[in-house]
Short mmCIF file of C-alpha atoms in Angstrom, two decimals:
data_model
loop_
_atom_site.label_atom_id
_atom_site.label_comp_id
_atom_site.label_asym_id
_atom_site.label_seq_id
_atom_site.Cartn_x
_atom_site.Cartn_y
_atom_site.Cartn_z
CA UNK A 1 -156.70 -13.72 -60.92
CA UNK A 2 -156.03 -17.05 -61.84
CA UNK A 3 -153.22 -17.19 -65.02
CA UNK A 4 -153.54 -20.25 -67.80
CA UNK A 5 -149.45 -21.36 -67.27
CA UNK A 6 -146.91 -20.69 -64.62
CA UNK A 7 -144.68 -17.79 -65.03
CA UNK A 8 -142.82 -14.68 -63.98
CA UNK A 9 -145.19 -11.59 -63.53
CA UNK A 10 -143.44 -8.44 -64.95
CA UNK A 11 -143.62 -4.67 -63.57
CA UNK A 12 -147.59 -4.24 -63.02
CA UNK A 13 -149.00 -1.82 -65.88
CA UNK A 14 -151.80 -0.28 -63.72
CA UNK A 15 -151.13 1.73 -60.10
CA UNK A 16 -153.20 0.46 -56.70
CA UNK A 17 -156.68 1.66 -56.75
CA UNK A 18 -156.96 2.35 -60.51
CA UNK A 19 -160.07 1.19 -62.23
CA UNK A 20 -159.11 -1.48 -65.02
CA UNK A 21 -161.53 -2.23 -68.00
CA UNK A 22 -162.18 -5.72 -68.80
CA UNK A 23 -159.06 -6.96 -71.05
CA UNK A 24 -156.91 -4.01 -69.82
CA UNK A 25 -153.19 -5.61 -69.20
CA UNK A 26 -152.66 -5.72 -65.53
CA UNK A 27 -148.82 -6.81 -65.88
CA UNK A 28 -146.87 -9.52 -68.08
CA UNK A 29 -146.90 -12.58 -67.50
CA UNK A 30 -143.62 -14.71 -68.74
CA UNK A 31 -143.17 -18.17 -68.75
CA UNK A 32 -138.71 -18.90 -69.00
CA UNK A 33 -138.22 -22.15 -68.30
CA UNK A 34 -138.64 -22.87 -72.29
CA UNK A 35 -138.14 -19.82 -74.67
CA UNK A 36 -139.38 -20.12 -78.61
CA UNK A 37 -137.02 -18.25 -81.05
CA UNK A 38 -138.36 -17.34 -84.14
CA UNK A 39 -135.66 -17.13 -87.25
CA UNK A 40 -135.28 -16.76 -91.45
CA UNK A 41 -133.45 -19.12 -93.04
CA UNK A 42 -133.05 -17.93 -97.06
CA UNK A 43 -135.26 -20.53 -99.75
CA UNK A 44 -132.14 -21.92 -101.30
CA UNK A 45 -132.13 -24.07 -97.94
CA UNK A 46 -135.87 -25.12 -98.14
CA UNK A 47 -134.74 -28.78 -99.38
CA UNK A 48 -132.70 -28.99 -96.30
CA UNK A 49 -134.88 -28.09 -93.50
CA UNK A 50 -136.89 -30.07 -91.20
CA UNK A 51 -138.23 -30.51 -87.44
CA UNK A 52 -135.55 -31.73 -84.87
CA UNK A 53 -132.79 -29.81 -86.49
CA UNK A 54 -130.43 -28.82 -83.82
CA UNK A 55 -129.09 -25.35 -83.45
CA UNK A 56 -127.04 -23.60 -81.47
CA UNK A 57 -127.68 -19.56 -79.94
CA UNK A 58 -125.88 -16.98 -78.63
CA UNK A 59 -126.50 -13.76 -76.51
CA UNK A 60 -125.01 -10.66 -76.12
CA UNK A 61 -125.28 -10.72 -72.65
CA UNK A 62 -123.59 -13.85 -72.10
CA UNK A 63 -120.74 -13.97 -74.44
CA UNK A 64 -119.03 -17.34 -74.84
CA UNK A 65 -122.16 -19.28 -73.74
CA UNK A 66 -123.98 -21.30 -76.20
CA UNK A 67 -127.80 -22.49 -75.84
CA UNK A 68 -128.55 -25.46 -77.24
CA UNK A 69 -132.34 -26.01 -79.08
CA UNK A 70 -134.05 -27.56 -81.39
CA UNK A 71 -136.20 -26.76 -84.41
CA UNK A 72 -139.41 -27.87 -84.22
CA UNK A 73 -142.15 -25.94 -86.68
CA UNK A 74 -141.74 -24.40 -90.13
CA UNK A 75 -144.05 -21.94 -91.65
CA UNK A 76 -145.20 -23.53 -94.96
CA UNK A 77 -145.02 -20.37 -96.91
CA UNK A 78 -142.38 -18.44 -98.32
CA UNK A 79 -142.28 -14.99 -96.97
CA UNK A 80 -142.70 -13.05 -100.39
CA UNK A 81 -140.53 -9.87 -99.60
CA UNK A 82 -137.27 -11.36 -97.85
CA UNK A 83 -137.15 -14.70 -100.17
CA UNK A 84 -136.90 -16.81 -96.53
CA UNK A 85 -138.56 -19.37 -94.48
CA UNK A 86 -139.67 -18.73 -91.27
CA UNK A 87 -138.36 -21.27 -88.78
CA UNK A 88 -138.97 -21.67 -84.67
CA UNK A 89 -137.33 -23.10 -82.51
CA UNK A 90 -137.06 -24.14 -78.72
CA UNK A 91 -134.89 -23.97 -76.54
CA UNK A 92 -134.45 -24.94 -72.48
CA UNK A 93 -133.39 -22.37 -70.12
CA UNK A 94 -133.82 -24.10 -66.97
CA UNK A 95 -131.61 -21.48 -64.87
CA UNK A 96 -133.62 -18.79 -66.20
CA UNK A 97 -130.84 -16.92 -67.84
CA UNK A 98 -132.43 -16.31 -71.39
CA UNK A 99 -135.17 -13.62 -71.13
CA UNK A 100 -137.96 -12.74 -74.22
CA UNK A 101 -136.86 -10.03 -76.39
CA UNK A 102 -133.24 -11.10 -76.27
CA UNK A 103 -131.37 -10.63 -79.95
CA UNK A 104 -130.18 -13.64 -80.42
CA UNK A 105 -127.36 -15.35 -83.34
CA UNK A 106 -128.48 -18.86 -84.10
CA UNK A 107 -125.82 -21.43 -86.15
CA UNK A 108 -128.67 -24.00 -87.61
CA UNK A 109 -127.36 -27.43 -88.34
CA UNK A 110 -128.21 -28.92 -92.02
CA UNK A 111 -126.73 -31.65 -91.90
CA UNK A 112 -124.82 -33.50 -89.20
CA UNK A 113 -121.88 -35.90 -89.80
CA UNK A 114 -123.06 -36.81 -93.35
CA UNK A 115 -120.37 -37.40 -96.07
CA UNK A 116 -120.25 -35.34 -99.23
CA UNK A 117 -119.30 -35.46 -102.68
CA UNK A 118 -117.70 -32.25 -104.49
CA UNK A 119 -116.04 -31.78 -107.82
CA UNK A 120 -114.79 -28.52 -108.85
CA UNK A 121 -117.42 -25.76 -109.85
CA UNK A 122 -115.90 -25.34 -113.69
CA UNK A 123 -115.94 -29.45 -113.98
CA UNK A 124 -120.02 -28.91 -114.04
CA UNK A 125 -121.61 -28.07 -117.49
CA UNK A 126 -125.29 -27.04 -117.66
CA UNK A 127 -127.68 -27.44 -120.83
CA UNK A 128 -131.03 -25.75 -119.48
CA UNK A 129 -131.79 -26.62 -116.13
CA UNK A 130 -129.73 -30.14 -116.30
CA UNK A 131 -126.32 -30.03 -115.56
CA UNK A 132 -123.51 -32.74 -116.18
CA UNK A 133 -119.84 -33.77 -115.68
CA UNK A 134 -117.74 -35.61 -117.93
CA UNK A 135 -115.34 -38.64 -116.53
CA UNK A 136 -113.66 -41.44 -118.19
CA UNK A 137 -113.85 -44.22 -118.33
CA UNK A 138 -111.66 -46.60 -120.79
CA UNK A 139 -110.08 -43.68 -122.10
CA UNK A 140 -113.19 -42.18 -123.53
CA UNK A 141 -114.93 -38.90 -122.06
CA UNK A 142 -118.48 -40.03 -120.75
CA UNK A 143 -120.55 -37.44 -120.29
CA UNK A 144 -122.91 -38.08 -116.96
CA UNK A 145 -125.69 -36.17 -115.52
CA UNK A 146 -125.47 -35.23 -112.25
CA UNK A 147 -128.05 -33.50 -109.48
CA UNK A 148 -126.15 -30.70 -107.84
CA UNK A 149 -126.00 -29.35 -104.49
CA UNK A 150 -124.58 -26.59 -102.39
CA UNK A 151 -121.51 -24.59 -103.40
CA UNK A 152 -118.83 -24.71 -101.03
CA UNK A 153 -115.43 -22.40 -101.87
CA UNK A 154 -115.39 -22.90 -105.58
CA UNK A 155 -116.28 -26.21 -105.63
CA UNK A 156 -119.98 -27.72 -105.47
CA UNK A 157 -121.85 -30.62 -104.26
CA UNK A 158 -122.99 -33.95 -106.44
CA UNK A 159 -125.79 -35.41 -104.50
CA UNK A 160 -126.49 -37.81 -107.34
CA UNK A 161 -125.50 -39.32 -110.89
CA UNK A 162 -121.28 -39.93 -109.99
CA UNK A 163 -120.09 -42.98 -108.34
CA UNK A 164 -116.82 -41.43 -105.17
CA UNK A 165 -114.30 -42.84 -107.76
CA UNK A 166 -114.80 -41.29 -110.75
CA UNK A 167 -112.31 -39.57 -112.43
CA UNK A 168 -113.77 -36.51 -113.44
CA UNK A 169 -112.79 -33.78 -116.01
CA UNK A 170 -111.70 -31.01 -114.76
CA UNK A 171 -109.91 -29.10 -117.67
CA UNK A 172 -110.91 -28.87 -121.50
CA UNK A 173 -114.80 -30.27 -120.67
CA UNK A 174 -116.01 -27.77 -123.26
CA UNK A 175 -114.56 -28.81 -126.06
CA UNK A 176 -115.33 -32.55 -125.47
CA UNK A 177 -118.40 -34.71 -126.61
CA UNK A 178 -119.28 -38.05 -125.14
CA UNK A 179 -117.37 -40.71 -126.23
CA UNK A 180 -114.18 -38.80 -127.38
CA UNK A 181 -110.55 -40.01 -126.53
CA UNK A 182 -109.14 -38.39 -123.41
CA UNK A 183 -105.73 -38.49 -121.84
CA UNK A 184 -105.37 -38.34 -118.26
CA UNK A 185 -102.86 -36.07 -117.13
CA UNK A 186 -101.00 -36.60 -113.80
CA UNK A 187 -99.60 -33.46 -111.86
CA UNK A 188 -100.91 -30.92 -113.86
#
């Protein structure tokens, strides 16, 4: 017998002198030196996701190790039940330590090293799907539209639409229209 890839042959599924029918498993046949590890990520992450990602996994089996991988195909559809996106990824296990079948916990990077802006969750006012911040400028509220991003401990992302320095209104936003007189308040 003559396998397609080089591997690790498992416990043999058939005993000596047995007569085997043509596609009957003889044994498994595992190849370790690169595992694939299949994982969900939920939809609201779709935007962020693409091949090369790094992530990190985990084992029960050896605790305070980390195996480091790489994403490197996403299914294209939306798995209807669970709301997710299934991801795989790749990782090297050149001492052979990671076997198939292993649960595994993976930490998938979004975004590495990449500066973020975030205002205060109540700061951001919504009319239909748009949302918007006021901040002043010359003493006058301005109101500014603004493309959001992920929520973070009350607070949530502007990935577009408000310049690092902006002073932004954080208290009284809805009772103000554009253009009204504001007073900034130091301290609180």
């Amino acid at each position: 017998l003559i396998a397609p890839f080089a591997g690790i042959v498992g416990l043999r599924k058939v005993s000596v002198g047995e007569v085997v029918q043509p596609g009957q498993p003889l044994a498994n046949l595992e190849a370790v030196d690169r595992l694939k590890v299949d994982f969900r990520i939920p939809e609201e992450f779709a935007g962020q996701l693409h091949p090369g990602q790094s992530l990190q996994v985990v084992v029960d089996a050896f605790p305070g190790r980390t195996f480091a991988g790489e994403v490197y195909a996403l299914d294209p559809r939306l798995d209807d039940q669970a709301r997710a996106i299934l991801l795989r990824g790749r990782l090297a296990n050149p001492d052979g330590m990671l076997r198939p079948g292993m649960f595994a916990r993976l930490t998938l990077v979004l975004s590495a090293g990449r500066e973020a802006l975030f205002v205060p969750e109540h700061a951001v006012t919504g009319l239909g799907s748009r949302q918007f911040v006021f901040v002043v400028d010359g003493g006058k509220a301005v109101q500014r539209e603004v493309k959001i991003g992920a929520h973070k401990d009350g607070a949530v992302e502007i990935l577009d639409g408000l310049a690092a320095d902006a002073a932004v209104v954080v208290d009284g936003q809805m009772k103000l229209r554009d253009g009204a007189p504001v007073a900034v308040k130091n301290g609180g």
